[in-house]
PDB file of C-alpha atoms and ligand atoms in Angstrom:
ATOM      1  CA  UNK A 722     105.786 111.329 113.116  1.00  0.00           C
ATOM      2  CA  UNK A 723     103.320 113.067 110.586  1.00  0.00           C
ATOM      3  CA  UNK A 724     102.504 111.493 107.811  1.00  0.00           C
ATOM      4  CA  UNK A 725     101.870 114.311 104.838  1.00  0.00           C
ATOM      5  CA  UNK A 726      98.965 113.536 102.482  1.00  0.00           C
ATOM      6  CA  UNK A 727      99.831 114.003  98.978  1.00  0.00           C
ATOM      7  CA  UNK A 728      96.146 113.350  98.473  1.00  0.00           C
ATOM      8  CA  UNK A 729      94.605 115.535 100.255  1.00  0.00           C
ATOM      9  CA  UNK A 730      97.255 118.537  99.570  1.00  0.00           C
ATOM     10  CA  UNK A 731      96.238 117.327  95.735  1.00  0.00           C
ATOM     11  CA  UNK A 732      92.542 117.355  96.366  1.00  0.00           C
ATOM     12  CA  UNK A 733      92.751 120.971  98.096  1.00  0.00           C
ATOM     13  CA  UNK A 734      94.214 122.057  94.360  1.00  0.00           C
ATOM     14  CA  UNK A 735      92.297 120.438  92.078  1.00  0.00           C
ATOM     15  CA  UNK A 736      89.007 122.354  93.930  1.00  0.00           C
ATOM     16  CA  UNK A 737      91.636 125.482  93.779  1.00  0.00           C
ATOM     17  CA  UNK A 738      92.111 124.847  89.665  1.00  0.00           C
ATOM     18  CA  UNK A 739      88.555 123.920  88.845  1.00  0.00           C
ATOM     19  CA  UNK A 740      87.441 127.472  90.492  1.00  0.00           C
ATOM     20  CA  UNK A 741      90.180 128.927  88.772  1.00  0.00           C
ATOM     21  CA  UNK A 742      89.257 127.238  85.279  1.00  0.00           C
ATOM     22  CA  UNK A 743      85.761 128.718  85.629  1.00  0.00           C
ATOM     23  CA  UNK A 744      86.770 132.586  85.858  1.00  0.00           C
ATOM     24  CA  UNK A 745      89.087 131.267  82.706  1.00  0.00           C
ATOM     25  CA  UNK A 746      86.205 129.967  80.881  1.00  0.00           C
ATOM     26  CA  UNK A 747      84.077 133.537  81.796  1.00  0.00           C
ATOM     27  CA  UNK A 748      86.979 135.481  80.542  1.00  0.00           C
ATOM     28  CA  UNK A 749      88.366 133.871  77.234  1.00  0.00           C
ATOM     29  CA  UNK A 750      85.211 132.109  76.159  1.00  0.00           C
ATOM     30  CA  UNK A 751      86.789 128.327  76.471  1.00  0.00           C
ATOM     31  CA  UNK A 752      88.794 126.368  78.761  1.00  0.00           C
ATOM     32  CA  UNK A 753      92.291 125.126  79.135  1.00  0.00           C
ATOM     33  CA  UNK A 754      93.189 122.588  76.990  1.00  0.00           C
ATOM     34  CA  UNK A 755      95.579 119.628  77.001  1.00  0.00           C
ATOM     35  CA  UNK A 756      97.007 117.333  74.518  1.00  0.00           C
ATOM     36  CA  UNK A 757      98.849 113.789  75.612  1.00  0.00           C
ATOM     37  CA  UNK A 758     100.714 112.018  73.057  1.00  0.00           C
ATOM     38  CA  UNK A 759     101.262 108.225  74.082  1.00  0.00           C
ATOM     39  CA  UNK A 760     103.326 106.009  71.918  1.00  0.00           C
ATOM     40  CA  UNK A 761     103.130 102.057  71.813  1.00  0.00           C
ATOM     41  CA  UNK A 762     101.851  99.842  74.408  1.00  0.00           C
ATOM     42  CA  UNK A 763     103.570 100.254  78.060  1.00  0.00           C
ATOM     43  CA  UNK A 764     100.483  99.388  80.333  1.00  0.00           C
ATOM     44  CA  UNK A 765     102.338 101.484  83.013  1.00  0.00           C
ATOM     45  CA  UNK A 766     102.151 104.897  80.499  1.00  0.00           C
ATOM     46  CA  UNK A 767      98.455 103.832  79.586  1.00  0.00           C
ATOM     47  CA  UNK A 768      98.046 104.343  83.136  1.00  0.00           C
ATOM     48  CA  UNK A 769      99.141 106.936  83.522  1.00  0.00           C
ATOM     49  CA  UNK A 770      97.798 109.294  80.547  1.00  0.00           C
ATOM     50  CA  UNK A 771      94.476 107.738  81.579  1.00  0.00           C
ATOM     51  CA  UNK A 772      94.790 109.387  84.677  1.00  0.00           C
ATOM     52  CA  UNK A 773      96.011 112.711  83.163  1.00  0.00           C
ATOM     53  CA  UNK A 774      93.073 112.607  80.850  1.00  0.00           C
ATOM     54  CA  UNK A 775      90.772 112.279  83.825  1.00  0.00           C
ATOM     55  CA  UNK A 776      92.406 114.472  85.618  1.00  0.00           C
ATOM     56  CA  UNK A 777      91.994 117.467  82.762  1.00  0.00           C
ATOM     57  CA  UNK A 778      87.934 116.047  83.296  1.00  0.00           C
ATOM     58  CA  UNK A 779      87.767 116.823  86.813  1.00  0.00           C
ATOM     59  CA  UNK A 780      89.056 120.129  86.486  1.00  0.00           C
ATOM     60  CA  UNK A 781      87.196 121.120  83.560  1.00  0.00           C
ATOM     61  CA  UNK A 782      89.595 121.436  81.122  1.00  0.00           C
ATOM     62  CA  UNK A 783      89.408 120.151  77.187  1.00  0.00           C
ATOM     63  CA  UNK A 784      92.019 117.001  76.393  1.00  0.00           C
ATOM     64  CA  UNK A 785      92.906 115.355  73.420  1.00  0.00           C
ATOM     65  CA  UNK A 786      94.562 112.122  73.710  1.00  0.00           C
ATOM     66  CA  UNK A 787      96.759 110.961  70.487  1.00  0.00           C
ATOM     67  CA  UNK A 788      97.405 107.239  70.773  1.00  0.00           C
ATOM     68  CA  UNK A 789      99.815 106.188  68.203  1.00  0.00           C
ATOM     69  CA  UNK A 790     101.287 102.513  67.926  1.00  0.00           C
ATOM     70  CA  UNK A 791     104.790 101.466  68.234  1.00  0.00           C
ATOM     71  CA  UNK A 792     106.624 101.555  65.058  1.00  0.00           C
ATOM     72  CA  UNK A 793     104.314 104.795  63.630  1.00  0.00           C
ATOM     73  CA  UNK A 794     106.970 106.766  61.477  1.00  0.00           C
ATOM     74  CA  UNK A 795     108.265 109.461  63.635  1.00  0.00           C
ATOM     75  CA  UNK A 796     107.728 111.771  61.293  1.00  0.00           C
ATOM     76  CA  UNK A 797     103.797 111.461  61.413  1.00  0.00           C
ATOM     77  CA  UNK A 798     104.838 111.960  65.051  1.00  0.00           C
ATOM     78  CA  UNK A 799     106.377 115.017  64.779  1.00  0.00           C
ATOM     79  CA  UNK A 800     103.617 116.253  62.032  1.00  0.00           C
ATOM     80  CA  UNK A 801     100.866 116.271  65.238  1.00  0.00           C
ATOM     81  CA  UNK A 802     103.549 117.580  67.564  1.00  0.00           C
ATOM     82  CA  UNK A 803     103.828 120.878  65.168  1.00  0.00           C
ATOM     83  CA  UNK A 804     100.053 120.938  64.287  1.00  0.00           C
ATOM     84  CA  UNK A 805      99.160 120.992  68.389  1.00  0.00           C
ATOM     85  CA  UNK A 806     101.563 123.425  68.288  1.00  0.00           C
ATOM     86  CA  UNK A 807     100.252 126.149  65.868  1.00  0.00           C
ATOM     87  CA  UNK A 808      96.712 125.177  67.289  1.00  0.00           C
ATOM     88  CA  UNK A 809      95.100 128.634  68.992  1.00  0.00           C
ATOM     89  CA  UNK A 810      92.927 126.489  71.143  1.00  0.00           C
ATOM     90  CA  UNK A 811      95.554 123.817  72.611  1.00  0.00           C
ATOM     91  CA  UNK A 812      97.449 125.177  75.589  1.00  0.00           C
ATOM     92  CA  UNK A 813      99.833 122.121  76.750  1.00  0.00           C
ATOM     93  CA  UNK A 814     101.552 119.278  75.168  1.00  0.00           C
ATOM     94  CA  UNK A 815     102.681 116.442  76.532  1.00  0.00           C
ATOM     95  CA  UNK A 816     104.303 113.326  74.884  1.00  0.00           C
ATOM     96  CA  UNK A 817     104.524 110.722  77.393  1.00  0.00           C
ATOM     97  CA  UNK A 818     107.755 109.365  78.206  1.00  0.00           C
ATOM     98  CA  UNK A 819     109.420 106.521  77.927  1.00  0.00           C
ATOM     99  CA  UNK A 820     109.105 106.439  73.859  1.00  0.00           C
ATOM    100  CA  UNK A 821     109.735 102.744  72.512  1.00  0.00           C
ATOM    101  CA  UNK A 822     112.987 102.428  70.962  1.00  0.00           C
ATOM    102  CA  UNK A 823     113.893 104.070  68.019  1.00  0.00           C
ATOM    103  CA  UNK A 824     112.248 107.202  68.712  1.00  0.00           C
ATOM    104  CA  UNK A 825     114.274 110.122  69.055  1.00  0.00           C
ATOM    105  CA  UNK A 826     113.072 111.617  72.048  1.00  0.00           C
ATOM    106  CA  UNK A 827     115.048 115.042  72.316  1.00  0.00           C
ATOM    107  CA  UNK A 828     113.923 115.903  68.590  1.00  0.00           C
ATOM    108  CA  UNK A 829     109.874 115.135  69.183  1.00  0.00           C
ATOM    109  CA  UNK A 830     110.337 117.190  72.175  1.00  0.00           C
ATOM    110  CA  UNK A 831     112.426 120.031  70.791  1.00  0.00           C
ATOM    111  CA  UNK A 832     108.895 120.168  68.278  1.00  0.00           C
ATOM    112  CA  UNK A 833     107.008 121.554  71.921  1.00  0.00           C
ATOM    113  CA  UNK A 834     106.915 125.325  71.840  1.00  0.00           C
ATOM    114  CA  UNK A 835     108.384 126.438  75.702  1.00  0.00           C
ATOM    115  CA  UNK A 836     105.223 127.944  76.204  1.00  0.00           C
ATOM    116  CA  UNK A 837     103.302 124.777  75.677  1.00  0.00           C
ATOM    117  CA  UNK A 838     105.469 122.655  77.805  1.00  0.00           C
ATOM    118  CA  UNK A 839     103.591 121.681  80.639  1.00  0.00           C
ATOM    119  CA  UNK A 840     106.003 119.090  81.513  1.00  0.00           C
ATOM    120  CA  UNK A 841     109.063 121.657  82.236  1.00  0.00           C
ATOM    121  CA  UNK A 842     111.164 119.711  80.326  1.00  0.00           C
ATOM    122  CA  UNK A 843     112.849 122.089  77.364  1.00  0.00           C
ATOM    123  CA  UNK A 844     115.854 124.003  77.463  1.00  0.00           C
ATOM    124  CA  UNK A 845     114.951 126.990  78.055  1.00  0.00           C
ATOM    125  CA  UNK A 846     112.565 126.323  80.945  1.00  0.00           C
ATOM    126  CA  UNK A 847     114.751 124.263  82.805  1.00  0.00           C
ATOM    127  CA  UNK A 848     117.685 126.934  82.430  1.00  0.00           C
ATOM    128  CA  UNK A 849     114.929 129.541  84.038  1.00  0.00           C
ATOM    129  CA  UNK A 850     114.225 127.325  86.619  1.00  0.00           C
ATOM    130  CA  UNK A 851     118.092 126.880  87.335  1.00  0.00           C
ATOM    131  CA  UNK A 852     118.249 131.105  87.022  1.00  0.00           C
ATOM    132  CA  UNK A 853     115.289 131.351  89.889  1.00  0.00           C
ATOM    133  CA  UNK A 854     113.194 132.628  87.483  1.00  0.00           C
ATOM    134  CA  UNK A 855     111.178 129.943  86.785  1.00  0.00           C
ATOM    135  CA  UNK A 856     108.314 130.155  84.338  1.00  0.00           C
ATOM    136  CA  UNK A 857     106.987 126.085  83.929  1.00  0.00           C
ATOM    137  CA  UNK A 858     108.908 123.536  86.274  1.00  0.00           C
ATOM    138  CA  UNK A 859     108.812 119.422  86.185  1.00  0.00           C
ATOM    139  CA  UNK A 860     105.467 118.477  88.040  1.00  0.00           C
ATOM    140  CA  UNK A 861     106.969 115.909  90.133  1.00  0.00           C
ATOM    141  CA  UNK A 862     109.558 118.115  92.229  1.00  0.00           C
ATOM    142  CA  UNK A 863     107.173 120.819  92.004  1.00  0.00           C
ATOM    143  CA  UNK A 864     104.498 119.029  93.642  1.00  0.00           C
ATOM    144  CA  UNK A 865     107.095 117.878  96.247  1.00  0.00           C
ATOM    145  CA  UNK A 866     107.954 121.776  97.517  1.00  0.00           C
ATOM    146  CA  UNK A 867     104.005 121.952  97.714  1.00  0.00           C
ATOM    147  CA  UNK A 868     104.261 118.753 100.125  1.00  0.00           C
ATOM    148  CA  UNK A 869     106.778 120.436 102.204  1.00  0.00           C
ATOM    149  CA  UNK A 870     105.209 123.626 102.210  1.00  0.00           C
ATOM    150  CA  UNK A 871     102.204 122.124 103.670  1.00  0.00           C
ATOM    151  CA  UNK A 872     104.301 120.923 106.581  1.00  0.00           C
ATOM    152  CA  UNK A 873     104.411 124.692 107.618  1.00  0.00           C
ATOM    153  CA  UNK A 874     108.344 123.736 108.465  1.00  0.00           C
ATOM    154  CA  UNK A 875     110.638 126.487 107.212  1.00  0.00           C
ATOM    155  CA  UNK A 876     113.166 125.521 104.103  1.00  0.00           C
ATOM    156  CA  UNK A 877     115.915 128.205 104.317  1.00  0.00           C
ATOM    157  CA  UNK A 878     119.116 127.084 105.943  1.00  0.00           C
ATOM    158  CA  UNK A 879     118.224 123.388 106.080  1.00  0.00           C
ATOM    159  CA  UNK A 880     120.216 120.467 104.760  1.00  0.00           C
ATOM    160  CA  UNK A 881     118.748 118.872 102.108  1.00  0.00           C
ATOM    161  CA  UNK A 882     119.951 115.547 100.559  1.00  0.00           C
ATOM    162  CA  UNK A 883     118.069 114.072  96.711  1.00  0.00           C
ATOM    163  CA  UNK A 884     118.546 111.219  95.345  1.00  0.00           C
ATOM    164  CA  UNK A 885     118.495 110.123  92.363  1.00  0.00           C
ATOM    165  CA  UNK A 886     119.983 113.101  89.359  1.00  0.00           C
ATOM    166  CA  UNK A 887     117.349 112.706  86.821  1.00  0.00           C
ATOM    167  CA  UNK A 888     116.602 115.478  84.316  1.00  0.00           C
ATOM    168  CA  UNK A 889     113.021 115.129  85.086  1.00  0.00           C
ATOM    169  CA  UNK A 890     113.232 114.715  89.022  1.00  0.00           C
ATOM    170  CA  UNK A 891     116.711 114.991  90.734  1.00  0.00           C
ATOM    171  CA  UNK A 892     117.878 118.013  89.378  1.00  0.00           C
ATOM    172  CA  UNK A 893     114.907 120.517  89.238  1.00  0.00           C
ATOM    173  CA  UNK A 894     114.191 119.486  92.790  1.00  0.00           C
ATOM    174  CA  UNK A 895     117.691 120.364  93.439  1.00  0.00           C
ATOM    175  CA  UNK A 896     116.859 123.198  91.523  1.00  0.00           C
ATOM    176  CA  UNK A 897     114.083 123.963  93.543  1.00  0.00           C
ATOM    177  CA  UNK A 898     115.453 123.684  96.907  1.00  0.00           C
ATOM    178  CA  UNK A 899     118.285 125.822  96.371  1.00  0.00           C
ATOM    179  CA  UNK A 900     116.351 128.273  95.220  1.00  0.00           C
ATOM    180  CA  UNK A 901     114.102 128.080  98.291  1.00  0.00           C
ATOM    181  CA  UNK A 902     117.704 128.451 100.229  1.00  0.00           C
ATOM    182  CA  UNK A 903     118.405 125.146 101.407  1.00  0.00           C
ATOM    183  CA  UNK A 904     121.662 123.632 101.247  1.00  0.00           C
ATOM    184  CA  UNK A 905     121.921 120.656  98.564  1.00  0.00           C
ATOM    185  CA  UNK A 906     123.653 117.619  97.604  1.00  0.00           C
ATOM    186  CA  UNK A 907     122.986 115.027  95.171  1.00  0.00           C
ATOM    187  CA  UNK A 908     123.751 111.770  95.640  1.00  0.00           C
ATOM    188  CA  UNK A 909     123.304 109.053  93.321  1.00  0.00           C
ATOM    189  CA  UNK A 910     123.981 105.473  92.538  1.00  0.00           C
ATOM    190  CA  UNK A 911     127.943 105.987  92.302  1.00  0.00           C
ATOM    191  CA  UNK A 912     128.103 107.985  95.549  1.00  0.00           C
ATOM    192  CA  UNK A 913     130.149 106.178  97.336  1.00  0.00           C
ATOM    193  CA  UNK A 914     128.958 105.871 101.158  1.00  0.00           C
ATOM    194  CA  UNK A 915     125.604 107.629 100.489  1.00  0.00           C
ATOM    195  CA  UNK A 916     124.687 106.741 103.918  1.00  0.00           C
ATOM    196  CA  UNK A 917     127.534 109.681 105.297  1.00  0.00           C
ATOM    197  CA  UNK A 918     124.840 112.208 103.251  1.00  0.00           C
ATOM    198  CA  UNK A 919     121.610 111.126 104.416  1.00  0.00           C
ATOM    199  CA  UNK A 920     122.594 110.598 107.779  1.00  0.00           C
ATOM    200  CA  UNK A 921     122.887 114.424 107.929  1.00  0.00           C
ATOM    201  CA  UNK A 922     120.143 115.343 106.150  1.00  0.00           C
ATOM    202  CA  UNK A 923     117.345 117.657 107.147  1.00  0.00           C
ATOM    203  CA  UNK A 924     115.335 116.754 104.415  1.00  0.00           C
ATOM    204  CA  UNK A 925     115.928 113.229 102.066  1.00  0.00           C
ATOM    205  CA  UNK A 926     114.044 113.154  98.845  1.00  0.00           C
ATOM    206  CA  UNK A 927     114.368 109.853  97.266  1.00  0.00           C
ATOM    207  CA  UNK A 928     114.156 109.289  93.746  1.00  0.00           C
ATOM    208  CA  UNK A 929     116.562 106.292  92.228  1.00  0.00           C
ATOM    209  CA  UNK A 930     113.786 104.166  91.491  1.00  0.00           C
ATOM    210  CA  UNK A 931     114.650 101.034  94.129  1.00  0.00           C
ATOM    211  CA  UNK A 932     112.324  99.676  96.683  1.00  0.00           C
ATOM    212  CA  UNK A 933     113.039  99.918 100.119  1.00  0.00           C
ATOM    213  CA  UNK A 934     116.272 101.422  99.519  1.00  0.00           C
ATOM    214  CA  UNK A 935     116.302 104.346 102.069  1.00  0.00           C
ATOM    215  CA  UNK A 936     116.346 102.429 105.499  1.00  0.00           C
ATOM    216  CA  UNK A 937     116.359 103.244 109.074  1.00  0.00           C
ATOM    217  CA  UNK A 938     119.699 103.895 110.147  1.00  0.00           C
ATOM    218  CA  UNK A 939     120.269 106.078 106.864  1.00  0.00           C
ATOM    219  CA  UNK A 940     118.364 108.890 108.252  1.00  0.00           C
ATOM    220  CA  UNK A 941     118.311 111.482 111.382  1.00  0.00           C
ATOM    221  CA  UNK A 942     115.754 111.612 114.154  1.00  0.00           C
ATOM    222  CA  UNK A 943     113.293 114.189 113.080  1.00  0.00           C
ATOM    223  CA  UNK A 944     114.518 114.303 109.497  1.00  0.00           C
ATOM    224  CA  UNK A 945     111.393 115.012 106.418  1.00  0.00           C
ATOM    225  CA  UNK A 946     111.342 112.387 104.298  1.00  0.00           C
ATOM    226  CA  UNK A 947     109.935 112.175 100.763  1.00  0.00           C
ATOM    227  CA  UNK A 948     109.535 109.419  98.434  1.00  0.00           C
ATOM    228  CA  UNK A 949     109.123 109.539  94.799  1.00  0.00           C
ATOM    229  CA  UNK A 950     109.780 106.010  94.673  1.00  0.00           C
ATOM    230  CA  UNK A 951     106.681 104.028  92.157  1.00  0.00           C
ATOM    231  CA  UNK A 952     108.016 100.252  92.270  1.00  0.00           C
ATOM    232  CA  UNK A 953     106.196  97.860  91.509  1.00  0.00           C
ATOM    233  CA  UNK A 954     106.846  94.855  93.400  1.00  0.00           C
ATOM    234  CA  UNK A 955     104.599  91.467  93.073  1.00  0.00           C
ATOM    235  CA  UNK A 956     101.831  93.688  91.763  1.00  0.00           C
ATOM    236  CA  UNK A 957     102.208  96.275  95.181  1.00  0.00           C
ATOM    237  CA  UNK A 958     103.077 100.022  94.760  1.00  0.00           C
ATOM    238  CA  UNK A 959     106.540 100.330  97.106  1.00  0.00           C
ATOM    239  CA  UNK A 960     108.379 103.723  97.053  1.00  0.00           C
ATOM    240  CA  UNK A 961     112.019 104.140  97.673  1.00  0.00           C
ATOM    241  CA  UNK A 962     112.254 104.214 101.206  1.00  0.00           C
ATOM    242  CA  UNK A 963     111.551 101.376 103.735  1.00  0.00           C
ATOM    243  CA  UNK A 964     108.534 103.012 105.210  1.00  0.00           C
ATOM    244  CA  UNK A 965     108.515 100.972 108.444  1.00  0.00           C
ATOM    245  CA  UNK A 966     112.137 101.465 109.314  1.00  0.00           C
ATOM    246  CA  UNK A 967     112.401 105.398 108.517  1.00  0.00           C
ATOM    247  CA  UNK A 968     108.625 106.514 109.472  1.00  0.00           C
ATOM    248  CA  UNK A 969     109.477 106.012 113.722  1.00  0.00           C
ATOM    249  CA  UNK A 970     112.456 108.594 112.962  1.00  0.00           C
ATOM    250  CA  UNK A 971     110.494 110.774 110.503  1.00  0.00           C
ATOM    251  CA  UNK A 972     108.903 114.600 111.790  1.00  0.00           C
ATOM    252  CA  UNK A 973     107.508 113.971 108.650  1.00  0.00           C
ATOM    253  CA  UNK A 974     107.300 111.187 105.675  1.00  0.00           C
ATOM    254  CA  UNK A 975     105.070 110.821 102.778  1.00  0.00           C
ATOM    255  CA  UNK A 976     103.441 107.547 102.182  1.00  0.00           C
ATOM    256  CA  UNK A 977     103.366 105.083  98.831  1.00  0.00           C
ATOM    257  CA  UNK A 978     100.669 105.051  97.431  1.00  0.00           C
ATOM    258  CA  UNK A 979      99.042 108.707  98.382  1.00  0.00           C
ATOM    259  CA  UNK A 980     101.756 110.895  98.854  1.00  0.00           C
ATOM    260  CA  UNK A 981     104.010 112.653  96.278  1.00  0.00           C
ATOM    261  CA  UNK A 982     102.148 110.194  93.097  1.00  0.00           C
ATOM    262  CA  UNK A 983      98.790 112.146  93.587  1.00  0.00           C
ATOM    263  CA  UNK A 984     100.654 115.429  93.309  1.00  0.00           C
ATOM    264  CA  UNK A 985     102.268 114.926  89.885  1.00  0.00           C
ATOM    265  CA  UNK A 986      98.989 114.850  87.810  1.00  0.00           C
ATOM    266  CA  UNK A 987      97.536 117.875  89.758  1.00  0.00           C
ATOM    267  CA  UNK A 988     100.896 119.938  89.352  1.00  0.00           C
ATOM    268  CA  UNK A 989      99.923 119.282  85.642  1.00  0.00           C
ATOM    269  CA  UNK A 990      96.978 120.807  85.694  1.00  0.00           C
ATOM    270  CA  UNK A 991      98.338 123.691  87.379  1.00  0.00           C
ATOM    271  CA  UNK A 992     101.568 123.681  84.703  1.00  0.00           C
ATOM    272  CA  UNK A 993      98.403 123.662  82.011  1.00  0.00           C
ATOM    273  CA  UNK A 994      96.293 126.845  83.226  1.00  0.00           C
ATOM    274  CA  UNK A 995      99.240 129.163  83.738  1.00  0.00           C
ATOM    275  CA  UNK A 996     100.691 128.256  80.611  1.00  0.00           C
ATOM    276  CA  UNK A 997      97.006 129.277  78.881  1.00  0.00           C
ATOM    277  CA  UNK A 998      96.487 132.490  81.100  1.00  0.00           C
ATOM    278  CA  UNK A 999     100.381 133.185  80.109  1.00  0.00           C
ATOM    279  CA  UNK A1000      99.067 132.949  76.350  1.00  0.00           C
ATOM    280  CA  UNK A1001      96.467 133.913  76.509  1.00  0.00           C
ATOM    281  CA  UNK A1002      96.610 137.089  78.708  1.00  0.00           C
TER     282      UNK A1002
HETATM  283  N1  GUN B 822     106.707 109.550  82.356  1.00  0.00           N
HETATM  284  C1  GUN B 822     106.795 109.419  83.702  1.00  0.00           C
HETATM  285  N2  GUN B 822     106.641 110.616  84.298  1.00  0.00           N
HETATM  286  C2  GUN B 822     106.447 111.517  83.309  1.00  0.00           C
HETATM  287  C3  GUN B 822     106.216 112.930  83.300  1.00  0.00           C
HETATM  288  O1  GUN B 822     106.167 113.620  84.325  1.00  0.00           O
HETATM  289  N3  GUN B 822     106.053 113.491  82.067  1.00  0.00           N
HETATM  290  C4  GUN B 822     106.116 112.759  80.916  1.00  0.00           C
HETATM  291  N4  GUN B 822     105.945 113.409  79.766  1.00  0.00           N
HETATM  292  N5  GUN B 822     106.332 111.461  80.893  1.00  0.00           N
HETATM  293  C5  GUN B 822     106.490 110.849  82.085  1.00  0.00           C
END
């Protein structure tokens, strides 16, 4: 069993982008820039746009980080959305998701122009991605086909189960792994007998959000397994799969914390430069 280092396959890029971001700087006279849009008080989310803030710093890139509090009219919302929008000198936008109730989250979005949306969310790019002609995909699957890329293990022909049918994770990395030639299935929390999937699985990515849930006996000797899983349980990071059951059984498995959560920011970043060398060039 190998265990694959989302950390250190995220490390590798960020040295990758910040090189990058300085022959970006020499040729357009600034550098990639980022703007987060948080709203309300989820100490999770805080967390999190901290760390893409920081992220943008280690890099090199410009952020701007809009903190609004819960109950802010939506409209004055939507009024930085479309400002960051016409803005020359902002590249990305990102509103952070969950919104607090009441927000209409498919409208604020809908306000991020497809060639500012870093997080691969709109329309039109996830119909590209679905067409295998991507042009920006969801950072978390993406950062996952970099994980199994660095396994050096080839993708066409194999098996490959998800779990978990998300809009933001299940299906582009069903997306993705079709289009990298594997053979798919989706399975999700009415599958009935998920265990008859998994079981035959090349690859299992696991993304329902439950801790522990993917356990020994639910996987194949040899079988890659990835966790999206972030649960927090008692204060401890757990992923979705029982690491000490499925890990003997694993060629390879990615650990919680440091495997695919490290990758997510850092696919980001990488979302953020092309789409300001797509703009820009
Ligand atoms: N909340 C949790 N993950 C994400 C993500 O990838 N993008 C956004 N915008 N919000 C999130």
């Amino acid at each position: 069993m190998q265990l694959i280092s989302g950390k250190a396959v995220s490390a590798d890029i960020r040295v990758e982008l910040a090189e990058k971001t300085g022959k970006f700087a020499e040729k357009f006279g600034r550098v990639p820039a980022l703007a987060v849009i948080i709203v309300g008080d989820d100490p999770a989310s805080h967390t999190y746009v901290n760390n893409k803030i920081k992220g943008c710093a280690q890099v090199g890139f410009r952020s701007i980080c809009q903190k609004y509090e819960n109950g802010t009219p939506q409209e004055e919302i939507a009024d930085c959305i479309r400002s960051l929008a016409a803005d020359d000198g902002v590249d990305g936008i990102l509103v952070q998701l969950p919104l607090p109730k009441g927000y209409d989250e498919k409208y604020l979005l809908s306000l991020i122009p497809d060639c500012k949306d870093v997080d691969g969310f709109s329309p039109t790019n996830t119909g590209l991605l679905s067409m295998n002609t991507p042009n920006t995909v969801s950072c978390t699957p993406l950062g996952v086909m970099h994980l199994l890329a660095s396994t050096g293990v080839e993708l066409a022909g194999k098996d490959a189960v998800v779990i978990g049918r998300s809009n933001t994770v299940g299906k582009p990395m069903a997306m993705l792994l079709i289009n990298a030639n594997c053979t798919v299935t989706v399975c999700h929390s009415k599958t009935k007998d998920l265990a008859r999937y998994t079981r035959n699985a090349d690859i299992v990515v696991v993304a329902i959000g439950r801790p522990d849930f993917l356990k020994g006996d639910m996987v194949k000797e040899g079988a890659i397994v990835i966790d999206v899983g972030i649960n927090r349980v008692d204060g401890k990071l757990v992923g979705d799969v029982d690491f000490e059951q499925v890990a003997p059984k694993c060629s390879f498995i990615t650990p919680v914390p440091g495997g695919v959560g490290p990758m997510t920011i850092t696919m980001l970043l990488a979302n953020t430069l092309s789409a300001a060398e797509n703009r820009l060039s």
